[in-house]
Short mmCIF file of C-alpha atoms (C1' of nucleotides) in Angstrom, two decimals:
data_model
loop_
_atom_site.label_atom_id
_atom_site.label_comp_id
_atom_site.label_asym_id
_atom_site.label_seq_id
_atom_site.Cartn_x
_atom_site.Cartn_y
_atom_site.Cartn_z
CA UNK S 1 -6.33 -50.38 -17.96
CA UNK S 2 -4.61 -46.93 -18.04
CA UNK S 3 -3.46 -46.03 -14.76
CA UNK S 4 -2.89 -42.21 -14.05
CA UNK S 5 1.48 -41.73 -13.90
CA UNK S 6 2.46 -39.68 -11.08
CA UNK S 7 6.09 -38.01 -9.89
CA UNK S 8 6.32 -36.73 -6.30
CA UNK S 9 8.73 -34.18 -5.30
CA UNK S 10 8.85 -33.68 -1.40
CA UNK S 11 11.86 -33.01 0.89
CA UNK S 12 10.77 -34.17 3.83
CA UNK S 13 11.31 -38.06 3.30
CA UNK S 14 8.89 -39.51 5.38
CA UNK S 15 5.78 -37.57 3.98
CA UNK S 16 7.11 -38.50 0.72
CA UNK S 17 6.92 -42.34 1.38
CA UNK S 18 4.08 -42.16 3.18
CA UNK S 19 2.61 -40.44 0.23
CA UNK S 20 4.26 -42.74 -2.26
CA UNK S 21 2.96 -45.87 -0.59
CA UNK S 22 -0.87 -44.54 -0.25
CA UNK S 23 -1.64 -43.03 -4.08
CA UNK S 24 -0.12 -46.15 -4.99
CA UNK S 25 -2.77 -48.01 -3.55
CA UNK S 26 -5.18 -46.29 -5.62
CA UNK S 27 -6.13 -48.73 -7.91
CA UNK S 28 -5.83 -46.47 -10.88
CA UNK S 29 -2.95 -44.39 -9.92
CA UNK S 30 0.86 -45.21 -10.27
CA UNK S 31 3.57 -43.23 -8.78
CA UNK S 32 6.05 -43.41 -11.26
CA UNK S 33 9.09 -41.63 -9.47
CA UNK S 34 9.71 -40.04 -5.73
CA UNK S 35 12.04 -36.99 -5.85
CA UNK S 36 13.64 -34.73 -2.99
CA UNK S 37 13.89 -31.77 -4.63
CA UNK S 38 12.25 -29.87 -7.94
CA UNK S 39 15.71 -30.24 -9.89
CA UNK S 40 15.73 -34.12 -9.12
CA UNK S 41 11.84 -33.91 -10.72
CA UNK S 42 13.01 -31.78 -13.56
CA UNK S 43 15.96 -33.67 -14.61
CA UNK S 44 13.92 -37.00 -14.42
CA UNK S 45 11.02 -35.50 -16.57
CA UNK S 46 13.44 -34.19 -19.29
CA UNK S 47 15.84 -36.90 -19.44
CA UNK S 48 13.29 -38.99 -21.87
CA UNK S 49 14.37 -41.84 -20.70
CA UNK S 50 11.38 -42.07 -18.34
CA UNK S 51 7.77 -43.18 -18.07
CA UNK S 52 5.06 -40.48 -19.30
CA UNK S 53 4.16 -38.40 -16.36
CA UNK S 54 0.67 -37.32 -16.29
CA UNK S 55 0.69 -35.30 -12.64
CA UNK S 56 3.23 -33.98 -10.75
CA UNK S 57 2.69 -33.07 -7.46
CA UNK S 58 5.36 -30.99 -5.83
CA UNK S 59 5.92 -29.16 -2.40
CA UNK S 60 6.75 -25.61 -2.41
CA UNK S 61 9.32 -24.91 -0.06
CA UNK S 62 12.38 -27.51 -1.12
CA UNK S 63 16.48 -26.92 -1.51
CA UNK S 64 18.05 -26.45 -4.85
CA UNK S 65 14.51 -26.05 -7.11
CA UNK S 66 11.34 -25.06 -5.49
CA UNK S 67 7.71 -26.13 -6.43
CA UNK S 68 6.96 -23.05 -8.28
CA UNK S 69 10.49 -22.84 -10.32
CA UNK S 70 9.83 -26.10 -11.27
CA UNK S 71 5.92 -25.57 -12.49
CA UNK S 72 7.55 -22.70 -14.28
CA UNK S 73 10.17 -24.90 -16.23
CA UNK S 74 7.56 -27.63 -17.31
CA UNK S 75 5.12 -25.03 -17.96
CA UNK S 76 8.00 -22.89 -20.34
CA UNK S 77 9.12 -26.24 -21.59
CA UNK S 78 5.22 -27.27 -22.32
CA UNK S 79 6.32 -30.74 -21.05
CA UNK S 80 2.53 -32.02 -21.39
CA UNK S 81 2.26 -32.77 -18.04
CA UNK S 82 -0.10 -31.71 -15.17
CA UNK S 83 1.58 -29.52 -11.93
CA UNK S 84 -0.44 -30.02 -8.44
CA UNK S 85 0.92 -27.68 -5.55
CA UNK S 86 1.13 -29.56 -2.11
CA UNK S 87 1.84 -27.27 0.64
CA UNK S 88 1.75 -26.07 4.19
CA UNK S 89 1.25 -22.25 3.13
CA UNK S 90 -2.23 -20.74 2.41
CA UNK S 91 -0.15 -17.91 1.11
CA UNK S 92 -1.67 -15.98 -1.76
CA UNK S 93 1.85 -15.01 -3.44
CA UNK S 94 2.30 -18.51 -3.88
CA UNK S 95 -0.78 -18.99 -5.17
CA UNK S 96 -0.44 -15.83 -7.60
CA UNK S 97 2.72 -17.51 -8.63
CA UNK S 98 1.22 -21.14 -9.30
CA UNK S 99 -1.59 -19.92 -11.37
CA UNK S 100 0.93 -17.71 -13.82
CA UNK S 101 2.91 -21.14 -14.37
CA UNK S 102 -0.12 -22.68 -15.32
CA UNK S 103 -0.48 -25.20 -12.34
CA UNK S 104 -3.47 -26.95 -12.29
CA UNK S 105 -4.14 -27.63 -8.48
CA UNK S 106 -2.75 -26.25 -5.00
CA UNK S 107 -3.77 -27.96 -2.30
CA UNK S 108 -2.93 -27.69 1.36
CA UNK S 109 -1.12 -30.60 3.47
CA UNK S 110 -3.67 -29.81 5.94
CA UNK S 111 -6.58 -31.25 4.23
CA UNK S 112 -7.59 -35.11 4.01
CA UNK S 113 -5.24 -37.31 2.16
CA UNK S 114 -8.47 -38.25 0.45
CA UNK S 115 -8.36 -34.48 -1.07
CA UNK S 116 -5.29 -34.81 -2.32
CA UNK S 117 -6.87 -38.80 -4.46
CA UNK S 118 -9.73 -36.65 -5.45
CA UNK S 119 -8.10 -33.26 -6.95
CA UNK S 120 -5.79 -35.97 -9.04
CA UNK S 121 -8.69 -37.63 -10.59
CA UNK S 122 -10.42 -34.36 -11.27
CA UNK S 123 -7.27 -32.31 -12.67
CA UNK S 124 -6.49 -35.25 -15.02
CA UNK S 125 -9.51 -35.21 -16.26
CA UNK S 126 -9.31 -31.47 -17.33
CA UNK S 127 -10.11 -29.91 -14.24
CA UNK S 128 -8.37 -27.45 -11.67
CA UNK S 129 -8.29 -27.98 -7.71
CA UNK S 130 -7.81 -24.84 -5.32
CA UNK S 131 -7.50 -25.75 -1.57
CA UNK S 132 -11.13 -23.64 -0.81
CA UNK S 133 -9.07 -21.51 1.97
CA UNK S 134 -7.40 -19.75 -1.08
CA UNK S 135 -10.63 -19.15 -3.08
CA UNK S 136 -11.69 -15.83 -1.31
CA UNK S 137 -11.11 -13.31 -3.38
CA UNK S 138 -9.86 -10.46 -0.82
CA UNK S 139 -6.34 -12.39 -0.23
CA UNK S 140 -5.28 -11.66 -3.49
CA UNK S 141 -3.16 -8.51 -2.88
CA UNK S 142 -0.02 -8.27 -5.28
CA UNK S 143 3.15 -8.43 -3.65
CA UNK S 144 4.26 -4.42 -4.01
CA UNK S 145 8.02 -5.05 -3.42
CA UNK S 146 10.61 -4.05 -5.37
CA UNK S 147 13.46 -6.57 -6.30
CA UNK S 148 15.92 -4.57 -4.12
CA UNK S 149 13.53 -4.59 -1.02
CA UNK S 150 12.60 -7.72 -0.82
CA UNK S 151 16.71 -8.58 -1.19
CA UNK S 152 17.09 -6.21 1.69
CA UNK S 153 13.80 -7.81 3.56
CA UNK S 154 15.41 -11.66 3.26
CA UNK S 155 18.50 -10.23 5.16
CA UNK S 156 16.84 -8.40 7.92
CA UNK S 157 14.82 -11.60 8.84
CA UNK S 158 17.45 -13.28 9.75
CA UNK S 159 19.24 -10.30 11.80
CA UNK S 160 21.64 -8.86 9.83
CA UNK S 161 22.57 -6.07 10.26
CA UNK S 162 22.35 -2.59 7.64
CA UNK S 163 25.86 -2.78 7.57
CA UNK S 164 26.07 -6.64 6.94
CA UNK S 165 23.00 -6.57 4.32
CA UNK S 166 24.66 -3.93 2.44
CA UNK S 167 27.50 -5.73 2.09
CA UNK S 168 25.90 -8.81 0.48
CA UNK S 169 23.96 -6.71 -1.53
CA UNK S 170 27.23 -4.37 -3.48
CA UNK S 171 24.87 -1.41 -1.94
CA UNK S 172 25.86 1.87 0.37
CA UNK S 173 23.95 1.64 4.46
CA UNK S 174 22.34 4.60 3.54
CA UNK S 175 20.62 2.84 0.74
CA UNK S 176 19.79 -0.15 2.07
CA UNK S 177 18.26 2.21 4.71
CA UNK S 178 16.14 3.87 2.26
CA UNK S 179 14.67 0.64 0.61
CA UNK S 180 14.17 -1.14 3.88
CA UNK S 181 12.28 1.96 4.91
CA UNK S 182 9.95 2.25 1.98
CA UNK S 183 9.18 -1.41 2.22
CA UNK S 184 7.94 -0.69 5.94
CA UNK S 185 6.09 1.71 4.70
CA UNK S 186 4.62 0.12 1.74
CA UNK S 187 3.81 -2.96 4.44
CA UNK S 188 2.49 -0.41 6.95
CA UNK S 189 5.22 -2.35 9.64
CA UNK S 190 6.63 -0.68 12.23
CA UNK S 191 10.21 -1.95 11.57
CA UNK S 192 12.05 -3.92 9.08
CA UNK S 193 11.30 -6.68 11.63
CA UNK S 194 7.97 -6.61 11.17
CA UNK S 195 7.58 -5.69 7.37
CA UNK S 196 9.94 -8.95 7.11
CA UNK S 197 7.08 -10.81 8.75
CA UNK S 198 4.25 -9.26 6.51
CA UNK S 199 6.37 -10.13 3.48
CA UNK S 200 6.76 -14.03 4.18
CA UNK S 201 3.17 -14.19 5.42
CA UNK S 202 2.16 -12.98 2.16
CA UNK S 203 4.44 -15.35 0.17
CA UNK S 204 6.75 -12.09 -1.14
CA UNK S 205 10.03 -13.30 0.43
CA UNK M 1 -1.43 -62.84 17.16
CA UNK M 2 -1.23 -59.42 19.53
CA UNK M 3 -0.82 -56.21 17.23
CA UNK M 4 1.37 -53.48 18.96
CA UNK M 5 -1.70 -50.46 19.29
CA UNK M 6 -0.39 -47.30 17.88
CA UNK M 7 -1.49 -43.79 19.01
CA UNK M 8 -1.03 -40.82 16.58
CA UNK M 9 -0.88 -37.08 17.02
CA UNK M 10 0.35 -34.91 14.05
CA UNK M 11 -2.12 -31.55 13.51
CA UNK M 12 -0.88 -31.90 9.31
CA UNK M 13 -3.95 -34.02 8.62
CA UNK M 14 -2.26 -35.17 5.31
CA UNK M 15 0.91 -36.46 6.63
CA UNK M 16 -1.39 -37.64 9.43
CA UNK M 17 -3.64 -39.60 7.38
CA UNK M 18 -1.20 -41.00 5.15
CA UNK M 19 0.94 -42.26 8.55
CA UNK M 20 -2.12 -44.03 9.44
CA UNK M 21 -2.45 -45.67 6.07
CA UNK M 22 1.23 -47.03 5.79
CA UNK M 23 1.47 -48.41 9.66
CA UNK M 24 -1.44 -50.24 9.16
CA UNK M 25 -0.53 -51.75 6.61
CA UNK M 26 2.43 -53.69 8.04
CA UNK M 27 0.54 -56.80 10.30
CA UNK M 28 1.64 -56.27 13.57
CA UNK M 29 0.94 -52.61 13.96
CA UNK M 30 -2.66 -51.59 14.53
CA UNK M 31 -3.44 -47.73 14.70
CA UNK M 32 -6.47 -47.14 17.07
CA UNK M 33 -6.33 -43.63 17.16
CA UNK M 34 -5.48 -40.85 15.14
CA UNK M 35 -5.26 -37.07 16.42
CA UNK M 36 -4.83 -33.82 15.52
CA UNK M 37 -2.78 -32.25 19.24
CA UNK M 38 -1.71 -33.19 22.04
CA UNK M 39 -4.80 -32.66 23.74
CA UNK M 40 -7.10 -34.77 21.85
CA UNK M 41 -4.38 -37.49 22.42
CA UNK M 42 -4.20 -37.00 26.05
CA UNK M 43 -8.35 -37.13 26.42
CA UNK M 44 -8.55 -40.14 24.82
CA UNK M 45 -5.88 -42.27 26.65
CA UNK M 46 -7.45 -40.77 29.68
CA UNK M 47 -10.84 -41.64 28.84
CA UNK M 48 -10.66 -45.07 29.60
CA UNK M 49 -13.12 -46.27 27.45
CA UNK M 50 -10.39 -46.18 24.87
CA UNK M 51 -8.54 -49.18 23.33
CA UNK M 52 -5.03 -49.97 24.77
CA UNK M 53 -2.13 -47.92 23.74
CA UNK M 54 1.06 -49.06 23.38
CA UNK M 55 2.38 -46.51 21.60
CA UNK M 56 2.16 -42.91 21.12
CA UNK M 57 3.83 -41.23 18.11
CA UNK M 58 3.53 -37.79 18.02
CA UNK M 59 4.43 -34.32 16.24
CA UNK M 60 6.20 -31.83 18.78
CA UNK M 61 4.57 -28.27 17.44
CA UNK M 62 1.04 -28.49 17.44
CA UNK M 63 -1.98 -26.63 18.73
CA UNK M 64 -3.45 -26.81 21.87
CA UNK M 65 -1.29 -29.27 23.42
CA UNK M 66 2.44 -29.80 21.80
CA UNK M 67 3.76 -33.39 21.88
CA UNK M 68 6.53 -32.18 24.72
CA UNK M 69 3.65 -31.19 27.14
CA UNK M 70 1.58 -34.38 25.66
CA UNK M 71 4.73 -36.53 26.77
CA UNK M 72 5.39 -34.63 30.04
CA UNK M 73 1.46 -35.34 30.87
CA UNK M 74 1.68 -38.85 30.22
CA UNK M 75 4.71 -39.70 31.73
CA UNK M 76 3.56 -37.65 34.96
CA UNK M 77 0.60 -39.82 35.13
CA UNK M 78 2.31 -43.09 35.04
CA UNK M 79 0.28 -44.32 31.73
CA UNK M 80 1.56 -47.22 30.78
CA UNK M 81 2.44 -46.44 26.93
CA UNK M 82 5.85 -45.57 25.53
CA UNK M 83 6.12 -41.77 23.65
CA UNK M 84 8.18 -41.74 19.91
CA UNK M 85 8.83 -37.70 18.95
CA UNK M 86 8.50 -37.67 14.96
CA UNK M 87 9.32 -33.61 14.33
CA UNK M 88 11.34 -31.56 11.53
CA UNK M 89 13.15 -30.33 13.86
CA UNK M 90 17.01 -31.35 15.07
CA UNK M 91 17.03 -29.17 17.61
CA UNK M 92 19.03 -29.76 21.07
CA UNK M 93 16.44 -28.39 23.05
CA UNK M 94 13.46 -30.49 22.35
CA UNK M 95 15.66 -33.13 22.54
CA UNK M 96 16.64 -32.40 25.94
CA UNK M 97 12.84 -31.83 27.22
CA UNK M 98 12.10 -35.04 25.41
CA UNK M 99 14.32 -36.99 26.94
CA UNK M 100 13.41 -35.36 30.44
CA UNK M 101 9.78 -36.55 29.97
CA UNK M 102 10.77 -40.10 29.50
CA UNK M 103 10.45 -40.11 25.51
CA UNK M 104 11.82 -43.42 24.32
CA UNK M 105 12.20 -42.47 20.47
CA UNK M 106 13.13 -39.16 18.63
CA UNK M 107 12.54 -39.30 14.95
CA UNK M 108 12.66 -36.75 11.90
CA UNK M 109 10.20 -36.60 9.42
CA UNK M 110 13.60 -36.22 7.06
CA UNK M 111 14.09 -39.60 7.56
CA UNK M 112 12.69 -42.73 5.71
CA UNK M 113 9.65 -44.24 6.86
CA UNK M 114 11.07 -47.40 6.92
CA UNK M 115 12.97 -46.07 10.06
CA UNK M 116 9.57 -45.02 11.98
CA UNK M 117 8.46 -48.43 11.47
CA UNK M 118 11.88 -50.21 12.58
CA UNK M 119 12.05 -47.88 15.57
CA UNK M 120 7.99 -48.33 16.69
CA UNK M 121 9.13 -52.07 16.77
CA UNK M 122 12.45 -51.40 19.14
CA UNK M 123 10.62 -49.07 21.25
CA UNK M 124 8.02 -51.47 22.01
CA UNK M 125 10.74 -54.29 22.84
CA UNK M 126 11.85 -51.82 25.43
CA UNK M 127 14.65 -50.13 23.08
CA UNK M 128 15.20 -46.64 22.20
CA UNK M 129 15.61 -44.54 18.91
CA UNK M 130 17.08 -41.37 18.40
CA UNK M 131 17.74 -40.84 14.90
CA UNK M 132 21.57 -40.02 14.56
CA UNK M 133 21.70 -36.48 13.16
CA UNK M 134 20.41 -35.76 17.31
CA UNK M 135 23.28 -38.21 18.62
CA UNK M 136 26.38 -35.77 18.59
CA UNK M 137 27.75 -35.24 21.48
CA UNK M 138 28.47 -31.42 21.25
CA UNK M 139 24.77 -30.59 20.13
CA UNK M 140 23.61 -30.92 23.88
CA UNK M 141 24.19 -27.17 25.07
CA UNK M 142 22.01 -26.04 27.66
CA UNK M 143 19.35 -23.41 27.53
CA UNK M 144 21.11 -20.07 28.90
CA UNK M 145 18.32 -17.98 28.81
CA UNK M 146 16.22 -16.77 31.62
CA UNK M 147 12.43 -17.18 31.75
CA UNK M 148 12.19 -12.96 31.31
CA UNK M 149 14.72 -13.21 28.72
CA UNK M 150 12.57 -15.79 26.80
CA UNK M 151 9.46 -14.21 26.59
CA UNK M 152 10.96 -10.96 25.43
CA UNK M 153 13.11 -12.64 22.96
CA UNK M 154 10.10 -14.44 21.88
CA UNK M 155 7.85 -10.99 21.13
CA UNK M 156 10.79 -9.25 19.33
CA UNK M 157 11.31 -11.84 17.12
CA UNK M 158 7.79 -10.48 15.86
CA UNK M 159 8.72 -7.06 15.12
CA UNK M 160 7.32 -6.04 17.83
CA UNK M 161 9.68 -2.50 20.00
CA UNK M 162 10.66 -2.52 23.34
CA UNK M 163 8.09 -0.52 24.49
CA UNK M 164 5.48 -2.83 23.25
CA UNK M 165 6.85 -5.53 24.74
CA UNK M 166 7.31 -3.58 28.30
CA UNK M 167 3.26 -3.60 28.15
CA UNK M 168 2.87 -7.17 27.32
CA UNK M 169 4.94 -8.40 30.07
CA UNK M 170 4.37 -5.58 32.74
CA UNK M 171 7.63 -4.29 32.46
CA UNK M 172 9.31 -0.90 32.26
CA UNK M 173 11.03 -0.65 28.68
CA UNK M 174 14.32 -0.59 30.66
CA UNK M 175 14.28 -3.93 31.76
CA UNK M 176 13.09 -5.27 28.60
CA UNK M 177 16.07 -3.71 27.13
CA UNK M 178 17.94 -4.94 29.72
CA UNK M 179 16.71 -8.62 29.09
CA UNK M 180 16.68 -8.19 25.64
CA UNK M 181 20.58 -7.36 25.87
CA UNK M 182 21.66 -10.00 28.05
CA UNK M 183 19.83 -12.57 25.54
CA UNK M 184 21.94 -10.98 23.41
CA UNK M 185 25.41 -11.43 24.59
CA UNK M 186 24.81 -14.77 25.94
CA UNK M 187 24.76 -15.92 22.48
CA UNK M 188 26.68 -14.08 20.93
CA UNK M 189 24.44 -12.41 19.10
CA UNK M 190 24.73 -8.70 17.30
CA UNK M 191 21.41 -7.80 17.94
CA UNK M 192 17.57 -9.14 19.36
CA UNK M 193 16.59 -10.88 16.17
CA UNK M 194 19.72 -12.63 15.79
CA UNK M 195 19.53 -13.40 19.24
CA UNK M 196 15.79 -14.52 18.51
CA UNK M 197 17.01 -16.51 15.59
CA UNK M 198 19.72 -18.66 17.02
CA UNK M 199 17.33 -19.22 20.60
CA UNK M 200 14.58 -20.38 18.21
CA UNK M 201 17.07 -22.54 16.21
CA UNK M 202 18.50 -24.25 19.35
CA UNK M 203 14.16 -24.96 20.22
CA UNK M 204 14.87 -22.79 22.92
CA UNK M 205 11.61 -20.53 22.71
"C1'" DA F 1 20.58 17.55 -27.84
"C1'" DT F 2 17.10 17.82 -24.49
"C1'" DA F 3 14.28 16.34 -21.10
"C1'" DC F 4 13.17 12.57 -18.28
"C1'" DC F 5 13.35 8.71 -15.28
"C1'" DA F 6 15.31 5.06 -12.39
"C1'" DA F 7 18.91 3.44 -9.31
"C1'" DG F 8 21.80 4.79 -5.83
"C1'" DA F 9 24.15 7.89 -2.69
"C1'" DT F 10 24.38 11.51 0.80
"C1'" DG F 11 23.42 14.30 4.80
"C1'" DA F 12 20.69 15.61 8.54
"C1'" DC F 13 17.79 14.63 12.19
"C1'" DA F 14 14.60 11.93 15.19
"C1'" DA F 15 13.66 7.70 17.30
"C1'" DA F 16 14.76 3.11 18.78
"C1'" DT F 17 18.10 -0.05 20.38
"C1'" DG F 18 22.33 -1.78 22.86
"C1'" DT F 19 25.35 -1.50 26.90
"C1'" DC F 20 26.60 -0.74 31.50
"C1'" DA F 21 26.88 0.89 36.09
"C1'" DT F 22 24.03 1.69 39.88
"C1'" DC F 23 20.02 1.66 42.87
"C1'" DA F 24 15.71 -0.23 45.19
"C1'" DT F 25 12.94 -4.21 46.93
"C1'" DC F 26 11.86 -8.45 48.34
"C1'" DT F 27 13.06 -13.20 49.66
"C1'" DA F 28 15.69 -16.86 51.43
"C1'" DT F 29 19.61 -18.41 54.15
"C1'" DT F 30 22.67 -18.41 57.94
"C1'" DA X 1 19.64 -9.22 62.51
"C1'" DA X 2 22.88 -9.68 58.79
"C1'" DT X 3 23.90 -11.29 54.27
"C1'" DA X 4 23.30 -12.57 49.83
"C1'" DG X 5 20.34 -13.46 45.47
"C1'" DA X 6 16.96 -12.53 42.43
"C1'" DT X 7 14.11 -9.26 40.13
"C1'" DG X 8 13.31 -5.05 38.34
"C1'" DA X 9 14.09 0.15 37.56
"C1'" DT X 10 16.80 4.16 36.23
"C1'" DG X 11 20.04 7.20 33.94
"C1'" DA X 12 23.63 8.03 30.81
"C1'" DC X 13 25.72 7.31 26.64
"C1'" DA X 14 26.96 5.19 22.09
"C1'" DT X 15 25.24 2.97 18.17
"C1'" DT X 16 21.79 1.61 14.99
"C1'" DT X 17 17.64 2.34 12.68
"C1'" DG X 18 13.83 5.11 10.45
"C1'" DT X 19 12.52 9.06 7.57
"C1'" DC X 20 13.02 12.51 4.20
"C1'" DA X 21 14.76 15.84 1.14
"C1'" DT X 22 18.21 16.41 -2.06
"C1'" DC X 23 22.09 15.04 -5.32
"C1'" DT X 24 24.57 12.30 -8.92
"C1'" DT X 25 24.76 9.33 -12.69
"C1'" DG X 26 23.58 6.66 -16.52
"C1'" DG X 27 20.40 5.30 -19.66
"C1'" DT X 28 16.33 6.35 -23.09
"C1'" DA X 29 12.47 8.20 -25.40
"C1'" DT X 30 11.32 12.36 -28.15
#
DNA sequence: ATACCAAGATGACAAATGTCATCATCTATT
DNA sequence: AATAGATGATGACATTTGTCATCTTGGTAT
């Protein structure tokens, strides 16, 4: 019988067994390889040397490649393999992201692990699998950031201040000023503070 | 043969569901409960009608009820059941409340979870386990900040000004500042949300 | 070449924030 | 009663941040 190949790429270890150990009892599902990162995943997948990998199911939010940088790769690379989104973050720039790679499912770790058997079967057979939080059509706002602002917004977040950011960024305070103020107002925030909030709510940081 | 009875509380229901899976799995652990916060956990040990529990294993942020108060609770009621902490989260300060409510494990969800199941055994012979990245010496700095200066720090690192945070806590915007300030300088910090950053980092809000 | 547009920079001003010394109350303690 | 602490308020001042209008510069489409 033809089990469905799976690679898992999650950096926090212990979901990553755990989820290892129970798609793995599925009696038609085989996980294949367990990765920490997206550029452990990549590598495996491209390296030939490996098993065919029909899914991948990948967190987001992991060091050195994330989830959606490496749905992009596979997808530009048309590895024929299947991406599945696992996250914490009902964000819809994530989601806007996923789709234009081409992923097949995103699905939140707050759902049933029995979800997670179910949207495997279903998007190997064809299908697509959206967490249902995600499916209203109202969150879908594009993120309306410019490269520089949401350069400047990263910065603020974590205190910096005009002077500092403009120093990272090769840019004069004045201009940093300008761009953290029009994303403020493009964010309708208060403060950078805030707009920095808005941003990573959203998915745009 | 007596099964050591396992409590769980962890609000991700994936990672929660797949915990359950793998623990029962090995023959002497027996998962009687699982639970999405602290408060559900609580209830049921309370209940009486429940199952004994030998051990609880529980997340630290969660709704309702976090696994520090959930610890606090049961160690201030004498329940005979020893408390494992399985967080992200290295940080000194949780480690310090843990250990203050009689916690006999500390675990991150970094780790493999071959070490959750080693250290449910050792806890239950009467050991501890602290994973090791929370064993440094120098990590243990205590919380500097005032009660005032916590709540403020906590509201600005939301974006929210001064003067809104005067209303939220009944206080003129002078003595926010004035909180905000000292919060500052006692660690070293340039400004509020770097101040915010480094208090939240140290699991000090 | 001309006009045009985007990325940055500048200057000016208002508003918010950071810092500090000082003052007013209200409790505990002795 | 006298003293000391804790909590909070106030005023003054410097610095940082927010907002906007206006330049400069280097492409680029016609």
């Amino acid at each position: 019988m033809n089990k469905i190949n799976i690679l898992l790429a999650e950096d926090q270890t212990m979901l990553l067994n755990a989820l290892a150990t129970i798609l793995d009892l599925e009696d038609n599902l085989h996980v294949v390889q367990s990765c920490a990162n997206g550029k452990q995943a990549f590598d495996y997948i491209q390296s030939g040397e490996s098993e065919r990998v029909d899914i991948v199911l990948t967190d987001i939010e992991m060091p050195d490649m994330t989830g959606l940088e490496l749905a992009k790769q596979l997808f530009e690379s048309k590895v024929p393999c299947k991406t599945i989104i696992l996250t914490t973050f009902a964000r819809s720039g994530y989601l806007r992201r996923a789709m234009d790679s081409g992923v097949k499912g995103y699905l939140l770790k707050d759902s049933p692990s029995q979800d997670l058997i179910d949207a495997i079967q279903k998007v190997h057979q064809g299908g697509t699998a959206i967490a249902p939080e995600l499916m209203v059509e109202s969150w879908m706002e594009k993120d309306p950031l410019s490269d520089k602002e949401r350069h400047a917004l990263r910065l603020a977040k974590d205190g910096l201040s005009t002077e500092d950011i403009a120093k990272k960024l090769f840019l004069s305070t004045g201009t940093v000023r300008n761009y953290l103020s029009s994303a403020s107002s493009k964010l309708n925030a208060k403060n950078r503070i805030e707009a920095a909030r808005i941003a990573h709510q959203n998915g745009w940081l």
